[in-house]
Short mmCIF file of C-alpha atoms and ligand atoms in Angstrom, two decimals:
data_model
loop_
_atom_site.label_atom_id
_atom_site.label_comp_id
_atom_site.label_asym_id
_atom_site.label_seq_id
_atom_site.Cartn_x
_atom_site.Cartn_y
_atom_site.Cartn_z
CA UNK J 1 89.07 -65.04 -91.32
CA UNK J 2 87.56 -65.99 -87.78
CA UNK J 3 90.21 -65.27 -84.97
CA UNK J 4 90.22 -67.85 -82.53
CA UNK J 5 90.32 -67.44 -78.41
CA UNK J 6 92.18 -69.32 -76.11
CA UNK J 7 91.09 -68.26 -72.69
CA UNK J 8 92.45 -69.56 -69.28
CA UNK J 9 89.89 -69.12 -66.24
CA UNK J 10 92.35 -69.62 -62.81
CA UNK J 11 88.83 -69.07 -60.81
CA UNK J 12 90.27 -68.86 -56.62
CA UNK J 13 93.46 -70.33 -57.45
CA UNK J 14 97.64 -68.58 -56.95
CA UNK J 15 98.30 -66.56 -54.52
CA UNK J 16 100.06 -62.81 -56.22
CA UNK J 17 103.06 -64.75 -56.05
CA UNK J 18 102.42 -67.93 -57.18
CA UNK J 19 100.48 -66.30 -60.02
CA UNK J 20 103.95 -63.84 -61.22
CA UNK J 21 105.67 -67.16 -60.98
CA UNK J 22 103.44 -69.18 -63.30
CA UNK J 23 102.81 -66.00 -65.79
CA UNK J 24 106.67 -66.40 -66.25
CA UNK J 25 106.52 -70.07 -66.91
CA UNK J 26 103.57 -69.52 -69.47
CA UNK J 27 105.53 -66.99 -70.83
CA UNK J 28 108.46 -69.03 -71.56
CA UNK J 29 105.98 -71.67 -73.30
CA UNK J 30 102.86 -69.68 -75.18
CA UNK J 31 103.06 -69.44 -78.72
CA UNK J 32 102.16 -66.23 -80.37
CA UNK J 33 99.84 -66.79 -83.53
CA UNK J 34 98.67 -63.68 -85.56
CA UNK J 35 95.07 -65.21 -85.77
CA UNK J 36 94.68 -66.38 -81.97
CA UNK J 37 94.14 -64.11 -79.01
CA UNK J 38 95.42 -66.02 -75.27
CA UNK J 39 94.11 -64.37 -72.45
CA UNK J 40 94.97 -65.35 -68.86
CA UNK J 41 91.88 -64.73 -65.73
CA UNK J 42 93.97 -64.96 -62.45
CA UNK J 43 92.52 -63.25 -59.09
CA UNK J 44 91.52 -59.78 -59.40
CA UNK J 45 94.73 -59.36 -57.12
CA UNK J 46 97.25 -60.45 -59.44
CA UNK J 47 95.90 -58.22 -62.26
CA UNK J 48 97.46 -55.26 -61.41
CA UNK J 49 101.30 -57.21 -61.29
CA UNK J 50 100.68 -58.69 -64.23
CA UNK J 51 99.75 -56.13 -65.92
CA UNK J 52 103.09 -54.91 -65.61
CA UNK J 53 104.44 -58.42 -65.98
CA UNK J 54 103.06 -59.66 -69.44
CA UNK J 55 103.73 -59.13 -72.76
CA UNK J 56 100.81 -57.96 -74.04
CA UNK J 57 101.26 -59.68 -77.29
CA UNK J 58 101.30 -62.80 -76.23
CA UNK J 59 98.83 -62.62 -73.77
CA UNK J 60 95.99 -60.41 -72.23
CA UNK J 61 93.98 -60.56 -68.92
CA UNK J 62 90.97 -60.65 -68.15
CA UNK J 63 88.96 -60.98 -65.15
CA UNK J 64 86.97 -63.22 -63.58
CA UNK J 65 83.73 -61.03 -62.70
CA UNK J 66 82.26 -57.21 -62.23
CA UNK J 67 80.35 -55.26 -60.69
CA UNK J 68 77.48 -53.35 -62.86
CA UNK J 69 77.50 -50.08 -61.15
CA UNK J 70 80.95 -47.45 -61.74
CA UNK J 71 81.67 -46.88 -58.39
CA UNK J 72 79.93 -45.91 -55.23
CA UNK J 73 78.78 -47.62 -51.65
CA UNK J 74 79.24 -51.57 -52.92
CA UNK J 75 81.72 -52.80 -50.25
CA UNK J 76 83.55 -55.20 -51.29
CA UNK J 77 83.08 -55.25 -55.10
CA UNK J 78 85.07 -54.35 -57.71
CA UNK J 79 83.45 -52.30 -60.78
CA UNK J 80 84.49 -52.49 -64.58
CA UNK J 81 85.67 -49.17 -64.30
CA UNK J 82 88.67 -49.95 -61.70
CA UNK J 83 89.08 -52.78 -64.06
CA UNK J 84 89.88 -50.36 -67.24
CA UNK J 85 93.50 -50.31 -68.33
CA UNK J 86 94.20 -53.56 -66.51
CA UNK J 87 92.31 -56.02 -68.06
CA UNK J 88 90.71 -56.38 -72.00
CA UNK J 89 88.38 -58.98 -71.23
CA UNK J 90 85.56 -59.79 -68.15
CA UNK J 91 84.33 -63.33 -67.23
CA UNK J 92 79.95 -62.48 -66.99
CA UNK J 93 77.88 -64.95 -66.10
CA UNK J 94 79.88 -67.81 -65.20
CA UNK J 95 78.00 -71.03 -64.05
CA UNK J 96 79.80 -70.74 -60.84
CA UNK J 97 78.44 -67.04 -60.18
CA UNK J 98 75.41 -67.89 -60.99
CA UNK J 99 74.71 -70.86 -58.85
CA UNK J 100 77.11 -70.55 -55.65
CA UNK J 101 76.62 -66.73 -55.90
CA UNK J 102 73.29 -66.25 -57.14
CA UNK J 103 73.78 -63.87 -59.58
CA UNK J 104 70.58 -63.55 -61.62
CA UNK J 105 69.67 -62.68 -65.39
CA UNK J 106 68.96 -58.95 -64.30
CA UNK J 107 72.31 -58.52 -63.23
CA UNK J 108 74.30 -60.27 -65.78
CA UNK J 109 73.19 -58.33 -68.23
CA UNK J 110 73.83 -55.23 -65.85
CA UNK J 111 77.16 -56.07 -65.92
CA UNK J 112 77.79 -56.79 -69.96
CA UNK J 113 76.62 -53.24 -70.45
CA UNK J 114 79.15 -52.02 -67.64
CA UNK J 115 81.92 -54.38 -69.38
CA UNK J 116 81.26 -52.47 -72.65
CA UNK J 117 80.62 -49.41 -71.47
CA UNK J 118 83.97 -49.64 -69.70
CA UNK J 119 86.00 -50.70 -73.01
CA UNK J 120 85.98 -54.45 -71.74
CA UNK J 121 85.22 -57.09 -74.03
CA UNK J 122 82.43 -59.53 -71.66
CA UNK J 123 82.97 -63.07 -72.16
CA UNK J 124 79.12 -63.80 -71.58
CA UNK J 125 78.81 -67.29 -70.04
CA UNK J 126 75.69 -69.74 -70.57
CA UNK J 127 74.52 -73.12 -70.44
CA UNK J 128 72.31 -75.47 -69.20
CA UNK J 129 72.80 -77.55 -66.12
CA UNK J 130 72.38 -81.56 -65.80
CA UNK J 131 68.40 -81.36 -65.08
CA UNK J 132 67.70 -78.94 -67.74
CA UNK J 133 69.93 -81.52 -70.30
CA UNK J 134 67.99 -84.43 -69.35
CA UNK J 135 64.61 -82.46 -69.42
CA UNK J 136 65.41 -81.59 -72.77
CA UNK J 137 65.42 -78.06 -71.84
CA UNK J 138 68.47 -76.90 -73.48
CA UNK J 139 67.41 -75.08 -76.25
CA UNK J 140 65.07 -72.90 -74.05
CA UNK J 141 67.99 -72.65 -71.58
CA UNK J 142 70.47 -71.30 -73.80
CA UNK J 143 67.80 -69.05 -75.79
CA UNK J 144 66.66 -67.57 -72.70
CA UNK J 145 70.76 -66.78 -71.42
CA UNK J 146 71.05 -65.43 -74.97
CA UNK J 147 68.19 -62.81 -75.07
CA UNK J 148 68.28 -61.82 -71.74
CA UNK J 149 72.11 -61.83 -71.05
CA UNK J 150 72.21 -59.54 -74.49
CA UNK J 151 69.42 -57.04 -73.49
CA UNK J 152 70.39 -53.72 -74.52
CA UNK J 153 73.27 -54.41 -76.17
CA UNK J 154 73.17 -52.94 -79.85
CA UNK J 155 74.42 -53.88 -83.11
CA UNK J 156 77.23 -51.65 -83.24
CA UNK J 157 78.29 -53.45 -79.50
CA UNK J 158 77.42 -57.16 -80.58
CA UNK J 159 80.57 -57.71 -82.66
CA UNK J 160 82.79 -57.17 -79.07
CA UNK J 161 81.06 -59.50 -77.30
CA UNK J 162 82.42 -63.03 -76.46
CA UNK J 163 79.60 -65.77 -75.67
CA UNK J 164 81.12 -68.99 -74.12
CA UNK J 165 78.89 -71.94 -74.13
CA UNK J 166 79.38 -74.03 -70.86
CA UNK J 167 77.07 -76.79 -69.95
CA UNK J 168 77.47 -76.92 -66.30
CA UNK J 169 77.91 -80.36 -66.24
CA UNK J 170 80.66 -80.32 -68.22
CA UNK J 171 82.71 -77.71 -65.79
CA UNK J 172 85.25 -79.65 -63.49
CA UNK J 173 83.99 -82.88 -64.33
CA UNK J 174 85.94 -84.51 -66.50
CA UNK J 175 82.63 -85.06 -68.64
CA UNK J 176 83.00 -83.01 -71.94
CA UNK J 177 80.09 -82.17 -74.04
CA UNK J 178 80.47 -84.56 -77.39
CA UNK J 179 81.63 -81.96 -80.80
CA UNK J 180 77.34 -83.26 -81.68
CA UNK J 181 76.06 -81.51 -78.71
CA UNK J 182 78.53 -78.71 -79.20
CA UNK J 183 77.87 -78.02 -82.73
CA UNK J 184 74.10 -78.35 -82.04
CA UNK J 185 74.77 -75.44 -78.98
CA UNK J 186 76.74 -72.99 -81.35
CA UNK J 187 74.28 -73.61 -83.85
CA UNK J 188 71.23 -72.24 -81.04
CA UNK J 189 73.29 -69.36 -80.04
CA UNK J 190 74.04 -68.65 -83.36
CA UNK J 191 70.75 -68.08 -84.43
CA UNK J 192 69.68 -66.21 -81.24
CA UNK J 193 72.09 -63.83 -82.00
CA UNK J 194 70.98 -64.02 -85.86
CA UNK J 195 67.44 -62.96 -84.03
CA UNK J 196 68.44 -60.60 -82.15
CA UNK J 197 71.02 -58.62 -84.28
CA UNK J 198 70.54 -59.69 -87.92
CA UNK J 199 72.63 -62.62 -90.12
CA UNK J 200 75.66 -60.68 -90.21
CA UNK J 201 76.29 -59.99 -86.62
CA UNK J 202 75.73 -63.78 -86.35
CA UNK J 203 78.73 -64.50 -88.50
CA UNK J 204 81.08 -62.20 -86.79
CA UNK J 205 80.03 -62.93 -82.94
CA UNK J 206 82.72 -65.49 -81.64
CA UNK J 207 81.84 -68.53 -79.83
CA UNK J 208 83.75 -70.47 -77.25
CA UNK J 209 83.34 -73.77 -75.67
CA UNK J 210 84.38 -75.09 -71.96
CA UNK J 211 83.99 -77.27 -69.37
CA UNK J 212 86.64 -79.91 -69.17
CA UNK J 213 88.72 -78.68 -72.12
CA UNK J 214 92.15 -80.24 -71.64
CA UNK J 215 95.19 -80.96 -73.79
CA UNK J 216 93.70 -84.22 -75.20
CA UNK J 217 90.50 -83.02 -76.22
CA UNK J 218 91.23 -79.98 -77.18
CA UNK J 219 91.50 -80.35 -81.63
CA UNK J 220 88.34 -81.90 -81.45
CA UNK J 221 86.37 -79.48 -79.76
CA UNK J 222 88.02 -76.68 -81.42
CA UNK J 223 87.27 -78.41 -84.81
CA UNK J 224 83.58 -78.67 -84.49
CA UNK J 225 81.36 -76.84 -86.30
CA UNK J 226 80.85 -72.96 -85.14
CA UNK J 227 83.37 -73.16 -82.16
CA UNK J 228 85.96 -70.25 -82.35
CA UNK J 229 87.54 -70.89 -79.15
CA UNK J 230 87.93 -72.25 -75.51
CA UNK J 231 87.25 -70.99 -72.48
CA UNK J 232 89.97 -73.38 -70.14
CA UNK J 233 89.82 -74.08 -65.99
CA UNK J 234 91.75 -76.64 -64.81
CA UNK J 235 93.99 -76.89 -67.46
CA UNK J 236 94.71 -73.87 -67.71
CA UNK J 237 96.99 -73.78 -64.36
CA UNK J 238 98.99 -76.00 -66.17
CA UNK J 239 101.24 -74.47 -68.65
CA UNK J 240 102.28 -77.27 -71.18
CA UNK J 241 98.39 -78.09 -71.10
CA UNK J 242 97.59 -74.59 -71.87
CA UNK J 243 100.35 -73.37 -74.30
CA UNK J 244 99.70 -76.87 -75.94
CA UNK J 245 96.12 -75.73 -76.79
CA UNK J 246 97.32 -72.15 -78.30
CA UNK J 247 99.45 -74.33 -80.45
CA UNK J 248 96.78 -76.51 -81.31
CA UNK J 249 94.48 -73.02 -82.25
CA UNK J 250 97.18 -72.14 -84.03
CA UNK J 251 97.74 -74.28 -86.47
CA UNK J 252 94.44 -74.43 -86.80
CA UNK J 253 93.61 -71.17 -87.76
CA UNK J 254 96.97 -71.31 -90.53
CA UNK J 255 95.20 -74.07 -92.12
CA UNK J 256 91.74 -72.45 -92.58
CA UNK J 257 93.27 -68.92 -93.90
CA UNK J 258 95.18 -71.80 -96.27
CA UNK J 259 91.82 -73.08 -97.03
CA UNK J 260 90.81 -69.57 -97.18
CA UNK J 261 93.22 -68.52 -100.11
CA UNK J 262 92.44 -71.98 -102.17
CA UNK J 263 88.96 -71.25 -102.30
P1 PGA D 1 87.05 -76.58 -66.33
O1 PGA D 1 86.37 -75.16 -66.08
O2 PGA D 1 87.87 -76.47 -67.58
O3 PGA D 1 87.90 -76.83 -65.11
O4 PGA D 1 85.94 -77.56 -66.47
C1 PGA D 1 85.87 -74.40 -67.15
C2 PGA D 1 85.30 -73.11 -66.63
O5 PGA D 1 84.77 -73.09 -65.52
O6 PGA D 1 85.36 -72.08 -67.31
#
């Protein structure tokens, strides 16, 4: 059965300290579930403490972006490589990157292949903005993420990669995508990847959903059709909200490997 992903994205928020303090206080509160991974993004400053700090178990850490290149002259960056052995998974792609940093299809996919060339699993992020939803220019949006976000990844990779669909007008909004517009989203990516890897790799590649995921609306997102987890901002800095939603994947998942056995 599918496992599901509960992902927290704390983008520029917690200082080292704060962050220690409210990894304890998730801690305290996460649920462990054999069939759901948590993962926790803070700053890349607070991985290395944490890294020491968490149970492992109960929660990994990713982070928040890459660089492509191993190491070298990039002032001020911070490759995949220095990011091995501290984190499991890698934020690529996010909406916010891409707009407020500019970060470009070329280099997206630059920096999957250094996440999984690095032992990373990339959490590849696409989706279409406000103007490209009411152009009707999802579809080609999403497609075009897809293929060239997946470039050069093979068959044998495809299976570790993560794809989160985020409509950017869902992300700090309060506006959440409705479980019709999600379904029909997984269903696009689904058969991209169907494309571009075969039927089988399809099956296996998780999909997650964010933008305005919070406590409330959490079962109903993570019920729709072809969604296999959440990628969570805001709500995710607070812990009730976020161990709340593990619970929610977890019980979850129990009743489908139920459903599982029955059929
Ligand atoms: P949000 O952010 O949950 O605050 O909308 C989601 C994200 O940016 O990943």
């Amino acid at each position: 059965m599918a496992k599901k992903f509960i992902i927290g994205n704390w983008k520029m928020n917690l200082n080292v300290h704060e962050s220690s303090l409210f990894a304890a206080k998730l801690a305290q509160e996460v649920p462990t579930y054999r069939d759901v991974t948590t993962a926790i993004c803070p700053s890349f400053l607070a991985l290395q403490p944490l890294s020491l700090q968490v149970n492992h178990r109960q929660m990994k850490l990713g982070a928040q972006n890459c660089y492509w290149r191993d190491s070298g002259a990039f002032t001020g960056e911070i490759s995949a490589t220095q990011l091995r052995g501290l984190a499991q998974y890698v934020l690529i792609g996010h909406s916010e990157r891409r707009n407020i940093f500019s970060e470009g299809d070329r280099e997206i996919r630059f920096k999957v292949q250094a996440a999984l060339r690095n032992c990373l699993t990339p959490v590849l992020c696409v989706g279409e903005t406000a103007l490209e939803r009411k152009d009707g220019d999802t579809e080609h949006v999403l497609n075009d993420q897809v293929v060239s976000g997946l470039l050069n990844v093979s068959s044998e990779e495809i299976s570790e990669v993560l794809i989160a669909y985020e409509p950017v007008w869902a992300i700090g909004t309060g506006e959440t995508a409705g479980p019709e517009d999600i379904e029909k989203a997984m269903k696009i990516i689904r058969a991209q990847v169907s494309h571009l890897f075969g039927r089988e790799a399809s099956k296996k590649v998780s999909l997650l959903y964010g933008g305005s995921v919070k406590l409330d609306n959490a079962a109903s997102i993570l019920s729709a059709k072809g969604v296999d987890g959440l990628l969570i901002g805001g709500a995710s800095l607070i812990a009730p909200e976020f161990a709340g939603m593990v619970k929610i994947a977890g019980e979850l998942a129990k009743e489908e490997a139920k459903n599982e056995v029955k059929e």
